[in-house]
Coordinates of C-alpha atoms in Angstrom, one line a residue:
M1 CA 35.0 -18.1 16.2
K2 CA 33.2 -15.9 13.7
K3 CA 32.9 -18.8 11.2
N4 CA 31.4 -20.8 14.0
L5 CA 28.9 -18.1 14.7
V6 CA 27.9 -18.1 11.1
Y7 CA 27.3 -21.9 11.2
I8 CA 25.3 -21.5 14.4
F9 CA 23.2 -18.8 12.8
C10 CA 22.5 -20.8 9.7
L11 CA 21.6 -23.9 11.6
A12 CA 19.2 -21.9 13.8
M13 CA 17.6 -20.4 10.7
A14 CA 17.2 -23.9 9.1
L15 CA 15.4 -25.1 12.2
M16 CA 13.2 -22.1 12.3
G17 CA 12.2 -22.5 8.7
G18 CA 14.6 -19.8 7.3
S19 CA 16.8 -20.1 4.3
L20 CA 20.3 -21.5 4.5
T21 CA 21.2 -19.9 1.1
S22 CA 20.5 -16.5 2.5
C23 CA 23.4 -16.7 4.9
D24 CA 25.9 -16.2 2.1
E25 CA 23.8 -13.4 0.6
W26 CA 23.9 -11.5 3.9
L27 CA 27.4 -12.2 5.2
G28 CA 29.1 -12.5 1.8
H29 CA 32.1 -14.7 1.1
T30 CA 34.7 -12.8 3.1
E31 CA 37.3 -14.3 5.3
P32 CA 37.1 -13.7 9.1
S33 CA 39.8 -11.1 9.0
D34 CA 37.7 -9.0 6.7
F35 CA 35.0 -8.5 9.3
L36 CA 34.9 -5.6 11.7
T37 CA 35.1 -6.6 15.4
D38 CA 32.2 -6.3 17.7
D39 CA 34.0 -3.4 19.5
Q40 CA 34.4 -1.6 16.2
V41 CA 30.7 -1.9 15.3
W42 CA 28.8 -1.6 18.6
N43 CA 30.8 1.1 20.3
D44 CA 30.6 3.5 17.4
N45 CA 27.4 5.6 16.7
T46 CA 28.0 5.8 13.0
M47 CA 28.5 2.0 12.6
V48 CA 25.4 1.2 14.6
T49 CA 23.5 3.7 12.5
S50 CA 24.7 1.9 9.4
V51 CA 23.5 -1.4 10.7
L52 CA 20.1 0.1 11.4
A53 CA 20.1 1.8 7.9
N54 CA 20.3 -1.7 6.3
L55 CA 17.5 -3.0 8.5
Y56 CA 15.3 0.1 7.6
N57 CA 16.0 -0.5 3.9
D58 CA 14.8 -4.1 4.3
V59 CA 11.4 -3.3 6.0
E60 CA 8.8 -5.5 4.3
M61 CA 6.3 -3.9 2.0
N62 CA 3.6 -5.0 -0.4
G63 CA 3.9 -2.4 -3.1
S64 CA 6.8 0.1 -3.0
L65 CA 8.4 2.8 -5.0
D66 CA 11.2 0.5 -5.8
D67 CA 8.9 -2.2 -7.2
D68 CA 5.5 -1.1 -8.4
T69 CA 4.0 -4.3 -9.7
N70 CA 2.1 -5.5 -6.6
F71 CA 0.0 -2.4 -6.5
S72 CA -1.9 -3.9 -9.5
L73 CA -3.0 -7.0 -7.7
F74 CA -6.1 -5.4 -6.3
D75 CA -9.2 -3.5 -7.5
D76 CA -8.1 0.2 -7.5
I77 CA -5.1 0.0 -9.7
M78 CA -4.6 -1.7 -13.1
W79 CA -1.3 -2.9 -14.7
C80 CA -0.9 -1.0 -18.0
G81 CA 2.9 -1.6 -18.4
L82 CA 4.9 -4.4 -19.9
M83 CA 2.6 -6.8 -21.9
N84 CA 4.4 -10.1 -22.0
Q85 CA 2.1 -13.1 -21.3
D86 CA 3.6 -13.9 -17.8
V87 CA 2.9 -10.3 -16.6
E88 CA -0.6 -10.3 -18.1
T89 CA -1.4 -13.6 -16.5
A90 CA -0.2 -12.5 -13.1
R91 CA -1.9 -9.1 -13.2
N92 CA -4.8 -8.9 -15.7
Q93 CA -5.7 -12.5 -16.4
M94 CA -5.3 -14.0 -12.9
V95 CA -7.8 -16.8 -12.3
S96 CA -7.6 -16.5 -8.5
Y97 CA -5.3 -15.1 -5.9
S98 CA -2.6 -17.7 -5.0
Y99 CA -2.4 -19.0 -1.5
D100 CA 1.2 -17.9 -1.1
L101 CA 0.3 -14.3 -2.1
L102 CA 2.3 -11.8 0.0
R103 CA 3.9 -14.6 2.1
Y104 CA 6.4 -13.2 4.6
Y105 CA 8.3 -15.4 7.1
N106 CA 11.7 -13.9 7.7
Y107 CA 13.7 -15.0 10.7
E108 CA 17.0 -14.0 9.2
Y109 CA 15.8 -10.4 9.6
I110 CA 14.6 -11.1 13.2
Y111 CA 18.0 -12.7 14.0
K112 CA 19.9 -9.6 12.9
I113 CA 17.7 -7.4 15.1
N114 CA 18.0 -9.7 18.1
Q115 CA 21.7 -9.8 17.7
G116 CA 21.8 -6.0 17.5
I117 CA 19.8 -5.6 20.7
E118 CA 22.0 -8.1 22.6
K119 CA 25.3 -6.4 21.4
L120 CA 24.1 -3.1 22.6
E121 CA 23.8 -4.5 26.1
T122 CA 27.6 -4.4 26.4
S123 CA 28.2 -1.3 24.4
T124 CA 30.2 1.6 25.8
L125 CA 28.1 4.2 24.0
E126 CA 26.3 6.9 26.0
E127 CA 23.2 5.5 27.7
R128 CA 20.9 7.9 25.8
S129 CA 22.3 6.6 22.5
I130 CA 22.0 3.0 23.6
A131 CA 18.4 3.6 24.6
T132 CA 17.5 5.2 21.3
F133 CA 19.2 2.6 19.2
D134 CA 17.6 -0.2 21.3
G135 CA 14.3 1.4 20.7
E136 CA 14.9 1.5 16.9
F137 CA 15.9 -2.2 16.8
R138 CA 12.9 -3.2 18.9
F139 CA 10.6 -1.0 16.7
L140 CA 11.8 -2.7 13.5
R141 CA 11.3 -6.1 15.2
A142 CA 7.8 -5.2 16.2
Y143 CA 7.0 -4.0 12.7
A144 CA 8.4 -7.2 11.2
Y145 CA 6.2 -9.3 13.5
F146 CA 3.2 -7.1 12.6
E147 CA 3.9 -7.7 8.9
M148 CA 4.2 -11.5 9.5
N149 CA 1.1 -11.6 11.6
R150 CA -1.2 -9.8 9.2
R151 CA 0.0 -12.1 6.4
M152 CA 0.5 -15.4 8.1
G153 CA -1.4 -15.2 11.3
G154 CA 0.4 -16.1 14.5
V155 CA 4.1 -16.9 14.1
P156 CA 6.8 -18.0 16.5
L157 CA 7.8 -15.1 18.8
V158 CA 11.6 -15.2 19.0
T159 CA 13.2 -12.3 20.9
K160 CA 16.6 -13.8 21.7
T161 CA 19.3 -15.2 19.4
M162 CA 19.5 -18.9 19.5
E163 CA 22.8 -20.9 19.5
Y164 CA 23.3 -24.5 18.8
T165 CA 25.8 -26.4 20.9
A166 CA 27.1 -29.8 20.1
G167 CA 24.9 -32.6 21.4
M168 CA 21.9 -30.4 22.3
D169 CA 18.4 -31.5 21.4
V170 CA 17.6 -29.6 18.2
T171 CA 13.9 -29.5 19.0
E172 CA 14.8 -26.8 21.6
L173 CA 15.4 -24.5 18.6
Q174 CA 12.0 -25.4 17.0
I175 CA 9.5 -22.9 18.3
P176 CA 5.7 -23.4 17.8
R177 CA 3.5 -20.6 16.4
S178 CA 2.2 -18.1 18.9
S179 CA -1.5 -17.1 18.6
E180 CA -2.5 -14.3 16.4
A181 CA -3.6 -12.4 19.5
E182 CA -0.3 -13.0 21.2
V183 CA 1.6 -11.5 18.3
Y184 CA -0.6 -8.4 18.1
N185 CA -0.3 -8.0 21.9
Y186 CA 3.5 -8.3 21.6
V187 CA 3.6 -5.5 18.9
Y188 CA 1.5 -3.2 21.2
D189 CA 3.6 -3.9 24.3
E190 CA 6.9 -3.3 22.5
C191 CA 5.6 0.0 21.1
M192 CA 4.5 1.1 24.5
A193 CA 7.8 0.1 26.1
I194 CA 10.0 2.0 23.5
K195 CA 8.0 5.0 22.6
E196 CA 9.7 7.5 25.0
A197 CA 13.1 6.3 24.0
L198 CA 12.3 7.0 20.4
A199 CA 11.2 10.5 21.2
A200 CA 14.9 11.5 20.6
N201 CA 14.2 10.9 16.9
N202 CA 11.1 13.1 16.6
A203 CA 13.0 15.6 14.6
S204 CA 14.9 13.2 12.4
V205 CA 15.5 14.3 8.8
H206 CA 12.5 13.4 6.7
V207 CA 11.3 11.1 9.5
S208 CA 13.2 8.2 8.1
Q209 CA 14.1 6.9 11.6
A210 CA 11.4 5.5 13.9
N211 CA 10.2 8.1 16.4
K212 CA 7.8 8.1 19.3
Y213 CA 4.8 8.7 17.0
A214 CA 5.8 5.9 14.6
A215 CA 5.6 3.6 17.6
L216 CA 2.2 4.9 18.6
A217 CA 1.0 4.7 15.0
L218 CA 2.1 1.1 14.7
A219 CA 0.4 0.3 18.0
S220 CA -2.8 2.0 16.8
R221 CA -2.8 0.1 13.5
A222 CA -2.0 -3.2 15.1
M223 CA -4.8 -2.8 17.7
L224 CA -7.3 -1.8 15.0
Y225 CA -6.5 -4.9 13.0
A226 CA -6.7 -7.1 16.1
G227 CA -10.1 -5.6 17.1
S228 CA -11.6 -5.8 13.7
I229 CA -10.4 -9.4 13.1
A230 CA -11.7 -10.4 16.6
K231 CA -15.1 -8.9 15.7
Y232 CA -15.6 -9.6 12.1
N233 CA -14.0 -13.1 11.9
A234 CA -16.4 -14.3 14.5
A235 CA -19.3 -12.8 12.6
M236 CA -18.6 -14.9 9.5
T237 CA -20.9 -17.8 8.7
N238 CA -17.9 -20.1 8.9
P239 CA -15.2 -18.2 10.9
V240 CA -11.6 -18.8 9.9
S241 CA -9.8 -20.9 12.5
S242 CA -7.3 -23.7 12.7
S243 CA -8.1 -27.2 13.7
L244 CA -4.4 -28.0 14.2
Q245 CA -3.5 -25.3 16.7
A246 CA -6.1 -23.1 18.4
G247 CA -5.8 -19.4 18.1
V248 CA -3.1 -19.2 15.4
V249 CA -5.6 -17.5 13.1
G250 CA -8.9 -15.8 13.5
M251 CA -8.6 -14.2 17.0
T252 CA -11.2 -16.8 18.1
G253 CA -12.7 -15.9 21.5
E254 CA -11.0 -12.6 21.8
D255 CA -12.9 -9.6 23.0
P256 CA -12.5 -6.8 20.4
T257 CA -13.3 -3.9 22.9
P258 CA -9.9 -3.7 24.6
Y259 CA -8.2 -3.6 21.2
Y260 CA -10.4 -0.8 20.0
E261 CA -9.7 1.1 23.2
K262 CA -6.0 0.8 22.7
A263 CA -6.2 1.8 19.0
L264 CA -8.1 4.9 19.9
A265 CA -5.8 5.8 22.8
C266 CA -2.7 5.6 20.7
A267 CA -4.2 7.6 17.9
E268 CA -5.4 10.3 20.3
E269 CA -2.0 10.5 21.9
I270 CA -0.5 11.3 18.5
I271 CA -3.3 13.8 17.7
N272 CA -3.3 15.6 21.1
D273 CA 0.5 15.9 21.3
G274 CA 0.5 18.0 18.1
V275 CA 4.0 17.2 17.0
F276 CA 2.5 15.9 13.7
R277 CA -0.7 17.5 12.3
L278 CA -3.1 17.0 9.4
Q279 CA -1.7 19.2 6.7
G280 CA -3.8 21.4 4.4
V281 CA -7.0 21.5 6.4
D282 CA -7.2 25.3 6.4
A283 CA -6.8 25.6 2.7
P284 CA -8.1 22.4 1.1
S285 CA -7.2 21.6 -2.5
A286 CA -6.0 18.8 -4.7
D287 CA -2.5 20.2 -4.5
A288 CA -2.7 20.5 -0.7
F289 CA -3.6 16.8 -0.5
Y290 CA -0.8 15.8 -2.9
N291 CA 1.7 17.8 -1.0
A292 CA 0.7 16.3 2.4
V293 CA 1.7 12.9 1.1
C294 CA 4.4 13.6 -1.4
S295 CA 6.2 16.8 -0.5
K296 CA 9.0 16.7 2.2
D297 CA 9.2 20.5 2.5
N298 CA 7.8 21.6 5.9
N299 CA 5.7 18.5 6.1
T300 CA 3.6 18.0 9.3
E301 CA 1.7 15.0 8.0
V302 CA 4.1 12.2 7.5
I303 CA 5.2 10.4 10.7
W304 CA 7.6 7.7 9.3
S305 CA 8.9 7.3 5.8
K306 CA 11.3 5.4 3.6
D307 CA 13.4 8.3 2.3
Y308 CA 15.3 8.7 -0.9
S309 CA 18.0 11.1 -2.1
A310 CA 20.4 11.7 -5.0
S311 CA 22.5 8.7 -3.8
K312 CA 19.5 6.5 -3.4
F313 CA 16.7 7.3 -5.8
H314 CA 13.8 5.3 -7.3
N315 CA 12.3 5.0 -10.7
F316 CA 8.6 5.1 -9.8
S317 CA 8.0 8.4 -11.7
F318 CA 9.9 7.0 -14.7
S319 CA 7.6 4.0 -14.7
N320 CA 4.3 5.8 -14.0
I321 CA 4.5 9.2 -15.6
A322 CA 1.7 9.9 -18.2
Q323 CA 3.0 9.3 -21.7
S324 CA 2.7 12.9 -22.8
M325 CA 4.6 14.2 -19.8
N326 CA 7.6 11.7 -19.8
E327 CA 11.1 12.9 -20.0
D328 CA 12.6 9.8 -21.4
N329 CA 12.0 7.3 -24.3
D330 CA 8.8 5.4 -24.4
N331 CA 8.1 4.8 -20.7
G332 CA 5.3 5.4 -18.2
S333 CA 1.8 4.4 -17.3
D334 CA 2.7 1.1 -15.6
L335 CA 0.0 1.6 -13.0
C336 CA -3.3 3.4 -13.8
P337 CA -6.3 4.2 -11.5
T338 CA -9.5 2.3 -12.3
L339 CA -12.9 3.8 -12.8
Q340 CA -14.0 2.2 -9.6
L341 CA -11.4 4.2 -7.7
V342 CA -12.3 7.5 -9.5
E343 CA -16.0 7.0 -8.7
S344 CA -15.2 6.3 -5.0
Y345 CA -14.6 10.0 -4.6
S346 CA -17.9 11.7 -3.9
L347 CA -19.3 14.9 -5.2
L348 CA -18.8 17.6 -2.6
D349 CA -22.5 18.1 -2.3
G350 CA -22.8 14.6 -1.1
S351 CA -24.9 13.4 -4.1
N352 CA -24.5 10.2 -6.2
T353 CA -20.9 9.4 -6.9
R354 CA -21.4 7.6 -10.2
L355 CA -20.1 9.7 -13.1
A356 CA -22.9 11.0 -15.3
D357 CA -21.9 9.5 -18.6
K358 CA -25.6 8.8 -19.5
D359 CA -29.0 10.1 -18.4
A360 CA -31.8 8.2 -16.8
S361 CA -33.0 7.1 -20.3
G362 CA -29.6 5.7 -21.2
N363 CA -28.7 8.6 -23.6
Y364 CA -25.2 9.9 -23.7
I365 CA -24.6 13.2 -21.9
A366 CA -22.4 15.6 -23.9
Y367 CA -19.8 17.8 -22.2
D368 CA -18.0 20.9 -23.6
N369 CA -14.7 19.7 -22.1
R370 CA -13.4 16.3 -21.1
S371 CA -12.8 17.6 -17.5
D372 CA -16.4 18.7 -17.0
I373 CA -17.7 15.3 -16.0
F374 CA -15.4 15.2 -13.0
A375 CA -16.3 18.7 -11.7
G376 CA -17.2 19.3 -8.1
R377 CA -15.7 16.2 -6.6
D378 CA -13.6 15.4 -3.5
Y379 CA -10.3 17.2 -3.9
R380 CA -8.4 14.0 -3.1
L381 CA -9.4 12.7 -6.5
Q382 CA -7.1 15.1 -8.4
G383 CA -4.5 14.8 -5.7
T384 CA -4.4 11.0 -6.3
C385 CA -5.2 10.6 -10.0
L386 CA -4.7 12.5 -13.2
L387 CA -7.9 13.0 -15.1
P388 CA -8.5 14.1 -18.7
E389 CA -7.3 17.7 -19.2
Q390 CA -5.8 17.9 -15.7
E391 CA -2.5 19.8 -15.6
F392 CA 0.7 18.2 -14.3
K393 CA 4.3 19.0 -14.9
G394 CA 3.4 21.8 -17.3
A395 CA 1.3 19.6 -19.6
Y396 CA -2.4 18.5 -19.7
L397 CA -3.5 14.8 -19.7
D398 CA -4.7 14.2 -23.3
V399 CA -7.0 11.2 -23.2
Q400 CA -9.4 10.6 -26.1
A401 CA -10.2 7.1 -27.3
G402 CA -11.7 8.1 -30.7
V403 CA -14.6 9.9 -32.2
A404 CA -18.4 9.6 -31.9
V405 CA -19.9 10.2 -35.4
Y406 CA -23.6 11.4 -35.2
Q407 CA -25.8 9.3 -37.4
N408 CA -29.6 9.7 -37.3
G409 CA -30.0 10.4 -33.6
S410 CA -27.3 8.0 -32.4
Y411 CA -23.6 7.8 -32.3
L412 CA -21.1 5.5 -34.1
L413 CA -18.1 5.1 -31.9
V414 CA -14.9 4.9 -33.9
D415 CA -11.8 3.8 -31.9
G416 CA -8.3 4.8 -33.0
S417 CA -5.1 2.8 -32.6
E418 CA -2.4 5.4 -32.7
P419 CA -1.6 8.1 -30.1
N420 CA -1.7 11.7 -31.1
S421 CA -3.4 10.9 -34.4
K422 CA -5.8 12.8 -36.6
Y423 CA -9.2 11.7 -38.0
E424 CA -8.5 12.2 -41.7
A425 CA -10.4 11.6 -44.9
A426 CA -7.3 9.9 -46.4
D427 CA -8.0 7.0 -44.1
N428 CA -11.6 6.6 -45.3
H429 CA -13.0 7.6 -42.0
P430 CA -16.8 8.5 -42.0
N431 CA -17.3 12.3 -41.6
A432 CA -13.5 12.9 -41.3
D433 CA -12.8 16.4 -40.1
D434 CA -9.0 16.2 -39.6
G435 CA -9.5 16.8 -35.9
T436 CA -7.9 14.8 -33.0
F437 CA -8.6 11.0 -33.3
V438 CA -6.7 9.6 -30.3
G439 CA -5.1 11.7 -27.5
K440 CA -1.4 11.8 -26.8
D441 CA -2.0 9.6 -23.7
G442 CA -4.3 7.2 -25.4
P443 CA -6.2 5.3 -24.0
L444 CA -4.7 2.4 -25.9
N445 CA -4.5 -1.3 -25.6
R446 CA -0.7 -1.3 -25.3
A447 CA 2.1 -0.7 -22.8
T448 CA 3.1 2.8 -21.7
Y449 CA -0.3 4.2 -22.3
T450 CA -3.3 4.3 -20.0
N451 CA -5.8 1.5 -20.5
T452 CA -8.3 2.9 -18.1
G453 CA -8.5 6.5 -19.2
F454 CA -6.7 7.8 -16.1
N455 CA -3.1 8.1 -14.9
L456 CA -1.5 8.3 -11.4
R457 CA -0.6 11.5 -9.7
K458 CA 0.2 10.3 -6.1
Y459 CA 3.9 9.4 -5.7
V460 CA 4.6 10.7 -9.3
D461 CA 7.2 13.4 -8.9
E462 CA 6.6 17.0 -10.2
T463 CA 10.3 17.8 -10.1
A464 CA 12.0 18.4 -13.5
G465 CA 14.0 15.3 -14.6
S466 CA 12.5 13.0 -12.0
S467 CA 10.9 10.7 -14.7
A468 CA 14.2 10.3 -16.6
R469 CA 16.3 7.2 -16.2
G470 CA 19.6 7.9 -14.3
Q471 CA 18.2 10.8 -12.3
G472 CA 15.0 9.4 -10.8
S473 CA 12.9 10.6 -8.0
Y474 CA 13.5 11.4 -4.3
I475 CA 9.8 11.3 -3.2
W476 CA 9.5 9.3 0.0
W477 CA 7.4 6.2 0.7
V478 CA 4.9 6.9 3.5
Y479 CA 4.6 4.2 6.2
F480 CA 2.5 6.2 8.6
R481 CA 0.8 9.6 8.3
M482 CA -1.8 11.6 10.1
G483 CA -4.6 10.8 7.6
E484 CA -4.5 7.2 8.7
V485 CA -4.2 8.1 12.4
Y486 CA -7.4 10.2 12.3
L487 CA -9.2 7.4 10.4
N488 CA -8.0 4.8 12.9
A489 CA -9.3 7.0 15.7
A490 CA -12.6 7.4 13.9
E491 CA -13.1 3.7 13.3
A492 CA -12.1 2.7 16.8
A493 CA -14.3 5.3 18.4
M494 CA -17.3 4.2 16.2
E495 CA -16.8 0.6 17.2
L496 CA -16.7 1.7 20.9
G497 CA -20.0 3.7 20.5
Q498 CA -18.2 7.0 20.9
T499 CA -20.0 8.7 18.1
G500 CA -19.0 12.3 18.9
K501 CA -15.3 11.4 18.8
A502 CA -15.7 9.3 15.6
L503 CA -17.4 12.2 13.8
Q504 CA -14.8 14.7 15.0
Y505 CA -11.9 12.7 13.6
V506 CA -13.4 11.6 10.3
N507 CA -14.8 15.1 9.6
A508 CA -11.3 16.6 10.1
V509 CA -10.1 14.3 7.3
R510 CA -13.1 15.1 5.1
Q511 CA -12.6 18.8 5.7
R512 CA -9.2 18.7 4.0
A513 CA -10.9 16.9 1.1
G514 CA -13.2 19.9 0.5
F515 CA -16.3 18.8 2.3
G516 CA -16.3 21.6 4.9
A517 CA -16.6 21.1 8.7
N518 CA -19.0 18.6 10.1
S519 CA -20.0 17.1 6.8
W520 CA -20.9 13.7 8.3
T521 CA -23.6 13.2 10.9
A522 CA -24.2 10.1 13.1
A523 CA -26.3 8.6 10.3
D524 CA -23.3 8.5 8.0
L525 CA -21.1 6.7 10.5
T526 CA -21.0 3.1 9.3
I527 CA -18.2 0.7 8.7
D528 CA -18.8 0.7 5.0
N529 CA -18.7 4.4 4.8
L530 CA -15.5 4.5 6.9
L531 CA -14.0 1.8 4.6
K532 CA -14.8 4.0 1.6
E533 CA -13.2 7.0 3.3
R534 CA -10.0 5.0 3.9
R535 CA -10.1 4.0 0.2
C536 CA -10.2 7.6 -0.9
E537 CA -7.7 9.0 1.7
L538 CA -5.2 6.1 1.6
A539 CA -5.2 5.0 -2.1
M540 CA -1.9 3.7 -3.3
E541 CA -0.6 3.6 0.3
D542 CA -1.0 -0.2 0.8
H543 CA -4.2 -0.3 2.9
R544 CA -7.1 -1.4 0.7
Y545 CA -6.2 -5.1 0.5
W546 CA -5.5 -5.3 4.3
D547 CA -8.7 -3.4 5.2
M548 CA -10.8 -5.8 3.1
K549 CA -9.0 -8.7 4.8
R550 CA -9.3 -7.6 8.4
L551 CA -13.0 -6.7 8.0
R552 CA -13.6 -10.1 6.3
K553 CA -15.1 -8.5 3.2
A554 CA -12.6 -9.6 0.6
H555 CA -14.1 -13.0 -0.2
T556 CA -17.6 -11.6 -0.8
L557 CA -16.4 -8.5 -2.8
W558 CA -13.8 -10.3 -5.0
N559 CA -15.9 -13.4 -5.4
G560 CA -14.7 -14.5 -8.8
V561 CA -18.0 -13.7 -10.5
Q562 CA -17.8 -11.0 -13.2
S563 CA -19.3 -7.7 -11.8
E564 CA -18.3 -4.1 -11.2
N565 CA -16.6 -5.3 -8.1
T566 CA -14.4 -7.9 -9.6
M567 CA -13.6 -6.5 -13.0
L568 CA -11.5 -3.4 -13.6
Y569 CA -13.3 -0.6 -15.5
A570 CA -12.3 2.2 -17.8
L571 CA -13.9 5.5 -18.9
Y572 CA -13.2 6.6 -22.4
P573 CA -13.9 10.1 -23.9
Y574 CA -15.0 10.4 -27.5
R575 CA -15.1 13.6 -29.5
V576 CA -18.4 14.2 -31.2
I577 CA -18.6 14.8 -34.9
G578 CA -21.9 16.2 -36.3
G579 CA -25.3 16.7 -34.8
P580 CA -26.4 19.1 -32.0
N581 CA -23.4 18.2 -29.8
D582 CA -20.7 18.6 -32.5
G583 CA -17.3 19.3 -30.9
K584 CA -18.3 18.2 -27.5
Y585 CA -17.4 14.9 -25.7
I586 CA -19.3 11.9 -24.6
F587 CA -18.0 9.0 -22.4
E588 CA -18.2 5.3 -22.6
R589 CA -17.6 3.1 -19.6
E590 CA -16.4 -0.4 -20.2
I591 CA -14.2 -3.2 -18.8
A592 CA -10.6 -2.2 -19.4
P593 CA -9.7 -4.0 -22.6
R594 CA -6.5 -5.6 -21.2
F595 CA -8.3 -6.9 -18.0
R596 CA -9.7 -10.4 -18.6
A597 CA -10.4 -12.3 -15.4
P598 CA -12.6 -11.4 -12.4
R599 CA -10.8 -11.0 -9.1
N600 CA -11.2 -14.2 -7.0
F601 CA -10.3 -14.0 -3.4
R602 CA -10.9 -17.3 -1.6
V603 CA -11.4 -17.8 2.1
G604 CA -8.0 -19.5 2.2
N605 CA -6.5 -16.2 1.1
Y606 CA -7.1 -14.6 4.5
Y607 CA -3.9 -16.1 5.6
S608 CA -0.9 -16.8 3.4
S609 CA 0.3 -20.4 3.4
F610 CA 3.6 -21.5 4.9
S611 CA 5.9 -23.1 2.4
Q612 CA 6.4 -26.8 2.6
D613 CA 10.1 -26.2 3.2
D614 CA 9.3 -24.1 6.3
L615 CA 7.0 -26.8 7.6
N616 CA 9.6 -29.5 7.0
K617 CA 12.3 -27.5 8.8
N618 CA 10.2 -26.8 11.8
P619 CA 7.7 -29.6 12.6
K620 CA 6.1 -27.5 15.3
L621 CA 4.7 -25.1 12.7
V622 CA 1.1 -25.9 11.5
Q623 CA -0.2 -25.0 8.1
N624 CA -2.9 -22.4 7.8
P625 CA -6.5 -23.6 7.0
N626 CA -8.6 -23.7 3.9
Y627 CA -5.9 -24.5 1.3
N628 CA -8.0 -26.6 -1.1

């Protein structure tokens, strides 16, 4: 019987467009006698929890702490790690975004969840346990459909296991795509239906299980996406839509207002209940912001996470620690912040955000210390990034690209090629003074050193030994936290014309960043300013790409034409030798040397393509538009 069920499952997956080969990967090659019985699994709390743990572990993500490469696909983070040509082509020399980028169409995962929900219906566990488990399964299903929808557009909504019986018409197992709106509405409805059952998990350890507020946060995010797509897709000169099946992409004809209303209501329920709170508002600092995201101790900020421990750690810190701070051999600096990200963090006085490397006449500005150029900025900058001379793990980021030799009123910039090197006369250097030539952290055009002049702080662990192979880091990955909830509320309220509420919520987030209370007025409340605020608050948390997509800005910002929007920029410090600024530092901004091709996001990238294999297996699917 069990072997027959495996066959039925695999056939159903094939018809839905899933993978036949994945059946063996999931179920293994064991004989039927090696399986636990249904009674053993579904009538035991520990076993059900184990099934759920596997599903939690397989939640779809773009970038993650287990695999950091995808973070470098977009404009805020550059790949500075392994330099083989395949990696460079995919990260730093990519001609255009591929149409299958971030494709996700996973009905094996949906089947497992549907099976779990149905098995619980006959479980002998206590009703409260069944209700909570059911809520978790349904939450994970809703989250999976949200992920498929924001990548693919509308997908088939399958909420029951499907079984093939001999002689039946197989087309009954071929389900057409639901509309994009239907899937977003499904996600919202499920979250509303299960939120109270999930309240039993509100105090779960390190919020690694879905709780009431995770359901509300998912509902708020989904409704914000739906509202913004309905509004901004329709505003395009040529709105994205499908000629093959109406409504599967683009939210055509949908009124955005009800979506914004629901996004705001869900966010406000989280805020007003007070179980989770913005952390660090009363004592803003870079450390307070870093701890709000990365520290598990007494955390009030993070609503739902992917947790790690000694038995399940990750190597994100090993891969991304600054070179001078590493605790292993020749590792680190895979991902480095770009100058664009650094400059998105405003000065606290609200003035121009561009770093003052030169004056109005184009002359270099000299600074006593490499850190001085960054003074007085949004605290989130140093909570997210490591800047020259910033302290972390008991060391200071040592970034110096070379020296600037003063010659008759101008500077000769001399770049070095070796880290932690000296500018010595023995090497025939002009005006050699035996001082520092290149910093311990570069910047250098090689792996394991920053290529942009900056390193990451967010998600890099301060704990001793956490960047060593074999020990790793236990920092969690944040799915939902209060910073996003407040910004969701602010955006939805602004779109609804509720200016007072919008300012209340965005200013609370900005207060933690060091701007003080009520830093924005109504004149500041624009979608572009809110997008910039999300960029600063949520950097490295997998929002930037999706925000640009849902607001339909991606194809105009990353348009394939070389500019400060499409190229990744660096800022390099040089130590001055001679002249009136001897011993000070000047800065040179330039395209990061390893970055070669402008970002090119085409209209067809708004929705990932379906594979031809999926289309062949389910003829009722239709391909997404604009793939040419």
